[in-house]
Each structure stands twice: as C-alpha cells, then as structure tokens.
mmCIF file of C-alpha atoms and ligand atoms in Angstrom:
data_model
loop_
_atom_site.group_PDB
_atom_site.id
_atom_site.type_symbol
_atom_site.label_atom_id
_atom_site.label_comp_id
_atom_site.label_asym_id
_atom_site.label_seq_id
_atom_site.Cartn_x
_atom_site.Cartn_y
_atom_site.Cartn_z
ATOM 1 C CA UNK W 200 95.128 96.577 118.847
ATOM 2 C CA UNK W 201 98.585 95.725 117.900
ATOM 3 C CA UNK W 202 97.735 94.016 114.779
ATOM 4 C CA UNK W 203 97.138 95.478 111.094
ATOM 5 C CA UNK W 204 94.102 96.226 109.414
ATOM 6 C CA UNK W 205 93.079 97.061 106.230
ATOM 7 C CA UNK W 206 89.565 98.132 105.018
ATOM 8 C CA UNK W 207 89.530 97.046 101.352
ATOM 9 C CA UNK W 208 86.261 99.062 100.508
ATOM 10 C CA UNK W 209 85.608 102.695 101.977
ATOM 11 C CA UNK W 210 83.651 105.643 100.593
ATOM 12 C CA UNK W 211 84.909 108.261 102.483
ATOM 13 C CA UNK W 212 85.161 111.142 99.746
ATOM 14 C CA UNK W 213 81.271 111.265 100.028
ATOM 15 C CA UNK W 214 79.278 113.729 101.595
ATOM 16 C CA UNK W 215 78.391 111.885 104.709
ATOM 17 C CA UNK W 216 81.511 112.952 105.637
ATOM 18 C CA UNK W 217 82.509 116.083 105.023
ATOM 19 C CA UNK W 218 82.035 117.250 108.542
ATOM 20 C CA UNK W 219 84.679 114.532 109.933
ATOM 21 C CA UNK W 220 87.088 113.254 107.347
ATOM 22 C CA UNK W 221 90.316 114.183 109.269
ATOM 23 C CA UNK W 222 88.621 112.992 112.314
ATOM 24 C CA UNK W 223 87.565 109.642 110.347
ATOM 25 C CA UNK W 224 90.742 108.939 108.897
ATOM 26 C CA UNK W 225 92.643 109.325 112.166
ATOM 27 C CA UNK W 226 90.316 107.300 114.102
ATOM 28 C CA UNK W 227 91.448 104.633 111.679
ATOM 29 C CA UNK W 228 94.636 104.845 112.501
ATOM 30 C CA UNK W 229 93.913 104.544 115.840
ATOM 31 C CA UNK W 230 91.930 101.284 115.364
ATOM 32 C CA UNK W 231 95.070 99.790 113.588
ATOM 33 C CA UNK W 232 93.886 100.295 109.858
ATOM 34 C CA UNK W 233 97.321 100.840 108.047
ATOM 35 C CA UNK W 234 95.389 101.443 104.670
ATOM 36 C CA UNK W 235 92.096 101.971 102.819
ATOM 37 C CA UNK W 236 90.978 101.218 99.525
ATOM 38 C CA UNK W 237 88.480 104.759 98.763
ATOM 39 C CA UNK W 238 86.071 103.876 95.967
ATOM 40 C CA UNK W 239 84.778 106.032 93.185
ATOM 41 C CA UNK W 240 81.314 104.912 91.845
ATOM 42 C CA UNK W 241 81.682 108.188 89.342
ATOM 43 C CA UNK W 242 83.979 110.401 87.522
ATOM 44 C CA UNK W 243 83.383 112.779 90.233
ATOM 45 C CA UNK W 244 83.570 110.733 92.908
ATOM 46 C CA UNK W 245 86.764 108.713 91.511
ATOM 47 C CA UNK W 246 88.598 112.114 90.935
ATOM 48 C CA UNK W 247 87.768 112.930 94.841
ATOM 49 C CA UNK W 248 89.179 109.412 95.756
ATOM 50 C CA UNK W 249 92.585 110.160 94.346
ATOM 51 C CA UNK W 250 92.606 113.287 95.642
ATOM 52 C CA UNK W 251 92.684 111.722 99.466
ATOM 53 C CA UNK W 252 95.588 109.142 98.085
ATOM 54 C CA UNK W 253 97.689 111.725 96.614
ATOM 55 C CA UNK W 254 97.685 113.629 99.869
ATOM 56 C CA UNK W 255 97.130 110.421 102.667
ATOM 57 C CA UNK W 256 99.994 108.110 102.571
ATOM 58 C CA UNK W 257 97.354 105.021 103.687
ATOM 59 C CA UNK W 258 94.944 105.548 101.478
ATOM 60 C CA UNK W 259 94.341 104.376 97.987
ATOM 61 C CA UNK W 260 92.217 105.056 95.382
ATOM 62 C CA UNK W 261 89.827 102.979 92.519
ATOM 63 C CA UNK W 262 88.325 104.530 89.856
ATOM 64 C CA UNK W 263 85.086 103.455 88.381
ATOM 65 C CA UNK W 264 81.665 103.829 87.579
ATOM 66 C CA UNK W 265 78.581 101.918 89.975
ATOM 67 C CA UNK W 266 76.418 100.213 88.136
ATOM 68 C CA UNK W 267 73.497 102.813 90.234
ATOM 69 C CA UNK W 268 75.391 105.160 87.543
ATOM 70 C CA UNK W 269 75.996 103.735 84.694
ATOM 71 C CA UNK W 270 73.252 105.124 83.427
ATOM 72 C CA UNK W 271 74.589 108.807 83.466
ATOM 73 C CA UNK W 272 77.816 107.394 81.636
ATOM 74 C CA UNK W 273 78.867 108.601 77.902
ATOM 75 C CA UNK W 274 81.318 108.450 75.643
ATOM 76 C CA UNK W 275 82.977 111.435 76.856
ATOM 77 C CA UNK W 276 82.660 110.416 80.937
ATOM 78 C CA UNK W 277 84.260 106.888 79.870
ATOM 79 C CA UNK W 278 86.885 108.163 78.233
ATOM 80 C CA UNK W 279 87.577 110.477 81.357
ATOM 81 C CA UNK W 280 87.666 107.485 83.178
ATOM 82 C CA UNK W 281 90.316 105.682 80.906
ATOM 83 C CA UNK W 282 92.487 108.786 81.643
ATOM 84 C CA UNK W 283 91.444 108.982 85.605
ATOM 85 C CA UNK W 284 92.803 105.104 85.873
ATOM 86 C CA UNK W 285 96.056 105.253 84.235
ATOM 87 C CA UNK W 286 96.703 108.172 87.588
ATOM 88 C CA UNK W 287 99.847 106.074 89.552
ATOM 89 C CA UNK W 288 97.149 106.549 92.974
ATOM 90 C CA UNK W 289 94.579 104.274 91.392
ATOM 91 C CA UNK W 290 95.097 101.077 92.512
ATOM 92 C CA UNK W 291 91.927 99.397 91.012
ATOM 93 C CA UNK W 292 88.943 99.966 88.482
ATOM 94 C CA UNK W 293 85.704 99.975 90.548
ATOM 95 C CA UNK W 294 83.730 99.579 91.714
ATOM 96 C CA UNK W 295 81.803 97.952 88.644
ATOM 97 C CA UNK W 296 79.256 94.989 88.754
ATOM 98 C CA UNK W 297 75.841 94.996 87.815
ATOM 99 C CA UNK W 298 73.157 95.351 90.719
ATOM 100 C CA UNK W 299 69.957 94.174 89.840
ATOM 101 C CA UNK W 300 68.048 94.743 93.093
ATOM 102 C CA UNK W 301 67.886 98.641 93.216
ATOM 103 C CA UNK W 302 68.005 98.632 89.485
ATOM 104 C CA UNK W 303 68.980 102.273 89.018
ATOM 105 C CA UNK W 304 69.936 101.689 85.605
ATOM 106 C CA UNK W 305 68.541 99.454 82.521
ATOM 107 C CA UNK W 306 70.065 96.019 82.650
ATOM 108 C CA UNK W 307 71.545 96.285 79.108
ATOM 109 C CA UNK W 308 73.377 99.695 80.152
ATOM 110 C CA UNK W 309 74.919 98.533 83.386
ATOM 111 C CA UNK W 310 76.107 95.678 81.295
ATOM 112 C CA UNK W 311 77.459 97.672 78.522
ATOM 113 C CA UNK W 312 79.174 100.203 81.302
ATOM 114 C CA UNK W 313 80.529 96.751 83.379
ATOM 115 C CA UNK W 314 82.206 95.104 80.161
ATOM 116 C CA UNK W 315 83.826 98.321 79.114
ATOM 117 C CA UNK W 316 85.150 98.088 82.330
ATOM 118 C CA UNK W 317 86.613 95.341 82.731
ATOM 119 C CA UNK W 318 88.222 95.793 79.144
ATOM 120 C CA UNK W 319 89.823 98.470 80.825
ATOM 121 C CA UNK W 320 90.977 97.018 83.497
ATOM 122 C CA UNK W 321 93.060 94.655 81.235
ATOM 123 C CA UNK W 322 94.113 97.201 79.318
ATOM 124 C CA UNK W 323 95.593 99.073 82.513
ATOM 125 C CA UNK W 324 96.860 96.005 84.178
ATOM 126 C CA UNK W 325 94.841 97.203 86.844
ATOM 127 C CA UNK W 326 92.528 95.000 89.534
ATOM 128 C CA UNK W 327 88.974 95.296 89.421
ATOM 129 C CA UNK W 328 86.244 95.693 92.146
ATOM 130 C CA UNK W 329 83.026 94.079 91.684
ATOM 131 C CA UNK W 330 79.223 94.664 93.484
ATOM 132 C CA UNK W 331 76.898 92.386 92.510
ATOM 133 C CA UNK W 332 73.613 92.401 94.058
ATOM 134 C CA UNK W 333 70.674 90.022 93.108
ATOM 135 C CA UNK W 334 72.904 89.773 89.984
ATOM 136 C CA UNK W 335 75.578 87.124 90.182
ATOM 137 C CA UNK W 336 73.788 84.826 87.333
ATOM 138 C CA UNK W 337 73.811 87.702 84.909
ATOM 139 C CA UNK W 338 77.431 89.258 86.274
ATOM 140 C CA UNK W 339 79.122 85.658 86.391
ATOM 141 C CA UNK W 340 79.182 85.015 82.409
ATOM 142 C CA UNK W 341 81.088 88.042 81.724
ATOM 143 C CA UNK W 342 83.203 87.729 84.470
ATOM 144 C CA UNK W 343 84.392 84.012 83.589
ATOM 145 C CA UNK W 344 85.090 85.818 79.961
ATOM 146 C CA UNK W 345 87.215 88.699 81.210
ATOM 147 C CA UNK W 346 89.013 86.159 83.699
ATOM 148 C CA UNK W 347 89.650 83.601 80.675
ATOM 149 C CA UNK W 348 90.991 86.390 78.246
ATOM 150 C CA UNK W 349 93.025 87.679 81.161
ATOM 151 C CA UNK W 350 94.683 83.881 81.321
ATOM 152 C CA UNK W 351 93.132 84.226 85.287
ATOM 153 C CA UNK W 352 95.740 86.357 86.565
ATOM 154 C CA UNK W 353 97.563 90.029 86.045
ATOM 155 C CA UNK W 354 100.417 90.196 83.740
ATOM 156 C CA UNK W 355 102.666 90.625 87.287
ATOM 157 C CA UNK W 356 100.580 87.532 88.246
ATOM 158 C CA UNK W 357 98.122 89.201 91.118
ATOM 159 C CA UNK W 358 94.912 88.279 91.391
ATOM 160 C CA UNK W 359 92.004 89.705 89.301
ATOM 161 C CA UNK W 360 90.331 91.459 91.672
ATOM 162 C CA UNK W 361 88.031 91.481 94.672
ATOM 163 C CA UNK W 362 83.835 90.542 95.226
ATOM 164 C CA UNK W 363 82.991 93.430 97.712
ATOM 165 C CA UNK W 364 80.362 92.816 99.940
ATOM 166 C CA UNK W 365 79.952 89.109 99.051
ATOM 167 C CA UNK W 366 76.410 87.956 99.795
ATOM 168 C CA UNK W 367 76.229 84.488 98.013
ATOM 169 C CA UNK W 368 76.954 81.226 99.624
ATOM 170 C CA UNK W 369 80.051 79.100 99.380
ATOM 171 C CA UNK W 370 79.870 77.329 96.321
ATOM 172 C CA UNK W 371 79.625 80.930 94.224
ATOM 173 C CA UNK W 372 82.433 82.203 96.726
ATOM 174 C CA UNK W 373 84.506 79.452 95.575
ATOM 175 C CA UNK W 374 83.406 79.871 91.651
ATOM 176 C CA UNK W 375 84.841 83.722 91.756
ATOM 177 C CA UNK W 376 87.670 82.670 94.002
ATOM 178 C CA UNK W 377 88.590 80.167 91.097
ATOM 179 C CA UNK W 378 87.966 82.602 88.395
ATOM 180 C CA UNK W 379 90.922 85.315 90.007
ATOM 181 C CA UNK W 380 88.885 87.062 92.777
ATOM 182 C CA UNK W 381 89.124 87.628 96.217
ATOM 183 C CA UNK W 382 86.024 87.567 98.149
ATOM 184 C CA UNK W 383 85.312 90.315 100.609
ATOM 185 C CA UNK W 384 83.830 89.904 103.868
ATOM 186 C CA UNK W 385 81.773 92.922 104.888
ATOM 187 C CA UNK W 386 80.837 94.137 108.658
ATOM 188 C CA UNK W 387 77.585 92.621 108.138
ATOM 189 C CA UNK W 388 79.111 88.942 108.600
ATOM 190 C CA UNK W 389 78.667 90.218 112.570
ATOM 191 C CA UNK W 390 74.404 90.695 111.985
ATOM 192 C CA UNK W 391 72.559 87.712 114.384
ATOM 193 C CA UNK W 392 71.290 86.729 110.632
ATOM 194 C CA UNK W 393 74.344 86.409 109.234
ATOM 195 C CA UNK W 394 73.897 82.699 107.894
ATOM 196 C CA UNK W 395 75.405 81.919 104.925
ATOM 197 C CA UNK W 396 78.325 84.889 104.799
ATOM 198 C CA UNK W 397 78.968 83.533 108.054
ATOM 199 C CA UNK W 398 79.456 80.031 106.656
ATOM 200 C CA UNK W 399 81.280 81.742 103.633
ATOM 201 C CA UNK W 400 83.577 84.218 106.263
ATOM 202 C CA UNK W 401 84.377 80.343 108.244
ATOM 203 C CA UNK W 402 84.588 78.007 105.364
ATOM 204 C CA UNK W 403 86.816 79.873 102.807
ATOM 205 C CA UNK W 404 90.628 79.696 103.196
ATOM 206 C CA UNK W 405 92.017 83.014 104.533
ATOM 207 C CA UNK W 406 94.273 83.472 101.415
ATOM 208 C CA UNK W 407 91.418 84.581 99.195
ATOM 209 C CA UNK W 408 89.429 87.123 102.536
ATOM 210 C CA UNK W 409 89.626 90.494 102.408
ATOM 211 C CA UNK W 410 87.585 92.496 104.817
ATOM 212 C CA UNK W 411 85.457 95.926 104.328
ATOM 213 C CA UNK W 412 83.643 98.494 106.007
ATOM 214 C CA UNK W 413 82.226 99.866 102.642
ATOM 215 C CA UNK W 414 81.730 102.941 104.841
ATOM 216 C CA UNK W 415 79.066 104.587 105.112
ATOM 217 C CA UNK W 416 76.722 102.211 104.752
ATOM 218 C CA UNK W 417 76.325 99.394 106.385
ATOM 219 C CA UNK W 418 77.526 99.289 109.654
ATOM 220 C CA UNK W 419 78.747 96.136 112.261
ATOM 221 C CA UNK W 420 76.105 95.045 114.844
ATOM 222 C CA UNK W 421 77.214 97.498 117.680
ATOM 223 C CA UNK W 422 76.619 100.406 115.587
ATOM 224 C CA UNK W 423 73.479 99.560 114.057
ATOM 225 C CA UNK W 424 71.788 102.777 112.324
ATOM 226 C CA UNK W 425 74.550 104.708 112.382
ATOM 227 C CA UNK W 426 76.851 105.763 109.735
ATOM 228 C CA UNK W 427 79.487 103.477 109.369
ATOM 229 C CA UNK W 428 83.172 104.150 109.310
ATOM 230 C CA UNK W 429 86.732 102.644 108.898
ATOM 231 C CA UNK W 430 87.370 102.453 111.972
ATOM 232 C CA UNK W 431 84.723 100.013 112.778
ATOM 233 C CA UNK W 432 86.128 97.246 110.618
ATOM 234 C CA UNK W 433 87.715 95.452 114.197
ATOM 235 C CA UNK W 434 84.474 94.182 115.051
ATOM 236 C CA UNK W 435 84.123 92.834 111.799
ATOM 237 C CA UNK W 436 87.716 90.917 111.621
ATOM 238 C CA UNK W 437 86.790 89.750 115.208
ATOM 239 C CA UNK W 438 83.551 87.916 114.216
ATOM 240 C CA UNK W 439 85.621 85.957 111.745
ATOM 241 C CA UNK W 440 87.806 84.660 113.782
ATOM 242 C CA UNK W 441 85.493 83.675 116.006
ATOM 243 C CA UNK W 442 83.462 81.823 113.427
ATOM 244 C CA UNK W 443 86.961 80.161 112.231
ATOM 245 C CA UNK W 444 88.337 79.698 115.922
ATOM 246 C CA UNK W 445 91.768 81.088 114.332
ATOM 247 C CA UNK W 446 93.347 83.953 116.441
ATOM 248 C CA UNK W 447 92.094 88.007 115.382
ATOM 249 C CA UNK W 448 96.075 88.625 115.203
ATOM 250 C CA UNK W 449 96.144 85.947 112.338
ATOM 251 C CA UNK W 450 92.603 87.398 110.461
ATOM 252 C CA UNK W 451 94.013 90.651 110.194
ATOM 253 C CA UNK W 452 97.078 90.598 109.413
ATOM 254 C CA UNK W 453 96.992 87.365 106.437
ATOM 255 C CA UNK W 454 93.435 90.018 105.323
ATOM 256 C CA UNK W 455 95.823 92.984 105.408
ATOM 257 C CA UNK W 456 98.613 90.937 103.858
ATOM 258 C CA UNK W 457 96.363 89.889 100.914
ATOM 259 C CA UNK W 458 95.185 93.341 100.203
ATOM 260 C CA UNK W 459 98.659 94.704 99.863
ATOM 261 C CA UNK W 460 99.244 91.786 97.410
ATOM 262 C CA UNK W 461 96.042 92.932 95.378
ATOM 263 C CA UNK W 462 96.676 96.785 95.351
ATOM 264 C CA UNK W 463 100.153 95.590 94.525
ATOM 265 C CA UNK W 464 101.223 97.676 97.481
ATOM 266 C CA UNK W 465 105.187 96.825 99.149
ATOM 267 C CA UNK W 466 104.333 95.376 102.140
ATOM 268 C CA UNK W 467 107.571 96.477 104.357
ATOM 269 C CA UNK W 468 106.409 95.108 107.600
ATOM 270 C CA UNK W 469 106.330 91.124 106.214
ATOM 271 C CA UNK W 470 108.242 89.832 103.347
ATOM 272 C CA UNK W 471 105.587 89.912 100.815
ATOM 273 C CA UNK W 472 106.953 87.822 98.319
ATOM 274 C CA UNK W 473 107.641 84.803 100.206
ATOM 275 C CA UNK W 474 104.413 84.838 101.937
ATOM 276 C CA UNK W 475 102.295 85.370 99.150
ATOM 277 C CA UNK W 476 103.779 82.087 97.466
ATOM 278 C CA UNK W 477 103.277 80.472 100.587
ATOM 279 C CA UNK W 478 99.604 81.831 100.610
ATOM 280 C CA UNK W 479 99.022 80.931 97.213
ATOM 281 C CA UNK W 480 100.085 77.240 97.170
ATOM 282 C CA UNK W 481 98.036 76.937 100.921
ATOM 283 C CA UNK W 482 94.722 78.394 98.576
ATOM 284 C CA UNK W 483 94.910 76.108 95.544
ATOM 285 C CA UNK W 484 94.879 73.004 97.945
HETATM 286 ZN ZN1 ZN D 453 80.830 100.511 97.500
#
C-alpha cells in the first residue's frame, strides 16, 4: 500500500494489548497508517494514551472520560482531566458522548460529565470526540449549544470535532457535519448489513470522512471475532471506495489529510493549507 492511512480512533493503551503493542503499532506501519488518534475513556486510561504519544512519533493522544464512566467521575478526577488536556500530546478531549444503549451510567450524570466536557474543550481550544449510541436525540441539543457558543469552528478555524463510529443515517450525518463535526466511518461499514453507514460512507462528501478502527472492538468483516487492530483499517478505507466508485489512493489519503487538519497536525507530505481551503469550499457546496 503506497498510500496514507490514518486511524482516527484506536484504544491501544488497553489491556487487550499488552502482550503485542510494539508488534501492533509496527504492523500499522506496515499497513501504511502514518498516525493514530489513542483514546482515553478515563483519567487512567487518558494518562496511558499520552504516554504512547510522548514516546511514538505517529501517535496521538485524547483525553476524556466515556460516558460507560462518567459515573466514577468527581470533582477531583475532572479537574485531573482539565490538567491531563492542556499536555501539548493531547490532541482532542474524548472521547465524550452520552450512550444510552449500555447505559452504564444514569442519564443525568453522563450528561453532566459530557457538558463539562465540552466546556472544556472550548476552554482548551481543543477538538472533541463524540460516541453516541442510541443517544443522538438526547446528545444533539447540547451539541448544537456547544457548536453555537463556539461560533461553529476553533479559534484557528478547524473543525469542532469528530462523530466516532457514526451509526445514524444521512440526514443526522449531515446535521453534525453542519454543526462542526466530522463523521467517522468505522470498519463495520464492510459488515454484509451495513445499510445505512454504507449509504452514509457513499453519500457524504469526502471532506467531512474520517475513518477508524476503534481497536479493539469491532473488527472489519475478514476478521470477524477477533480483536481488532490498526492495522486492519485498509479493508475498511477499501469498502468505501468501492461504495463511492472513487479510487482507495484518493479515500485514504483526502481521510488522512482531514485528520491531520483536525488534530491540527503539519501535514509535510501535501500542502495542508491550500488543500484544506480547497476541501472546505468543495464541502459547503
Ligand atoms: Zn472508543
């Protein structure tokens, strides 16, 4: 694979693989990914993330609390966080969201957790990433208020953030995409019941896709039950471009340009400046 990859949402500080990280994040490498975004869904978790960034040049680091967690959150663990995503490896806040399917915490904590978030996100100038799951009524209110008081952009003009593992149909797509978001297409877009992210993955303009492993879970169709990893994200990228006819070459490297863009990262293989305000007046039209 000559072309770049990059897997905007990775757990790879957890457990599931402490047997094989070196192993994992070389394999990446070898599949093409020239960066990961490594989310924390805890203080604990978020401090292991930037560990990995401060000693792997490709790999970058959020720190958040899941909304699985928010429920073991206090005052003292959010202000830990505050400090945690001021560190210069934190790229983005996250993940955060509300998930209202596995409802591991009350409602009316994960929403407390989710807009203290966000608020300091802003106050950072930092991205956020989102997961919301059976949730996206509840979630979109307070995301439409962050994005308003934000003015729908970063003070440096980036986009808001990403929707990980998008799972709602076009018209929602298009809603967050409009509020400051990019929407990320997960390995599960290659599943033979893939229906509407499929329709979201071909319909959507390719300005506003990034593309995820959110390793380990989850993986593409070829590796059913087994634990996913980074390097599997190829399959992925492949599947949309067959579902948008466009080349893989062009996929992965505008999905790879556009996470650069978010994380804020210097591009130095394409002239990021130019092509994002090509990208950017393409996605409004
Ligand atoms: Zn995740």
């Amino acid at each position: 694979m000559t072309t770049r990859l990059f897997d905007s949402h990775s757990h790879i500080q957890m457990s599931q693989f402490d047997g094989d990280r070196e192993g994992v994040i070389r394999r990446a490498r070898d599949a093409g990914l020239v960066g990961q975004l490594v989310l924390g869904t805890d203080v604990t978790s978020s401090m292991s993330a930037i560990e990995l960034a401060a000693t792997e040049p490709d790999i970058y680091a959020a720190a958040g609390c899941h909304p699985h967690d928010a429920k073991d959150m206090d005052e003292a663990s959010l202000d830990k966080l505050a400090k945690l995503a001021e560190d210069p490896h934190v790229a983005i806040v996250g993940e955060i969201g509300l998930d209202f399917y596995r409802n591991l915490s009350p409602h009316d904590v994960q929403i407390e957790v989710l807009n203290r978030q966000l608020e300091l996100a802003g106050d950072v100038s930092k991205p956020v990433a989102l997961h919301g799951r059976e949730a996206h009524q509840a979630l979109l209110p307070f995301v439409e208020a962050w994005s308003r008081r934000m003015g729908g952009r970063l003070p440096d003009g980036r986009r808001l953030g990403v929707m990980h593992y998008f799972d709602g149909g076009l018209e929602l797509a298009r809603r967050y995409g409009n509020l400051g978001f990019f929407i990320s297409i997960h390995c599960s877009v290659t599943y033979p019941n893939a229906g509407t992210l499929a329709e979201v993955a071909a319909e959507l303009p390719l300005d506003v896709l990034l593309v995820e492993t959110d390793s380990p879970y989850g993986p593409p169709q070829s590796r059913r039950g087994q634990r996913n990893e980074p390097a599997y994200l190829e399959e992925a990228v492949l599947k949309i471009a067959q579902l948008r006819s466009e080349k893989i070459e062009r996929v992965a490297e505008t999905t790879t340009a556009n996470a650069f863009r978010l994380l804020g990262i210097t591009d130095t293989a394409q002239p990021p400046l130019e092509r994002a305000g090509a990208m950017e007046e393409r996605g409004a039209q």
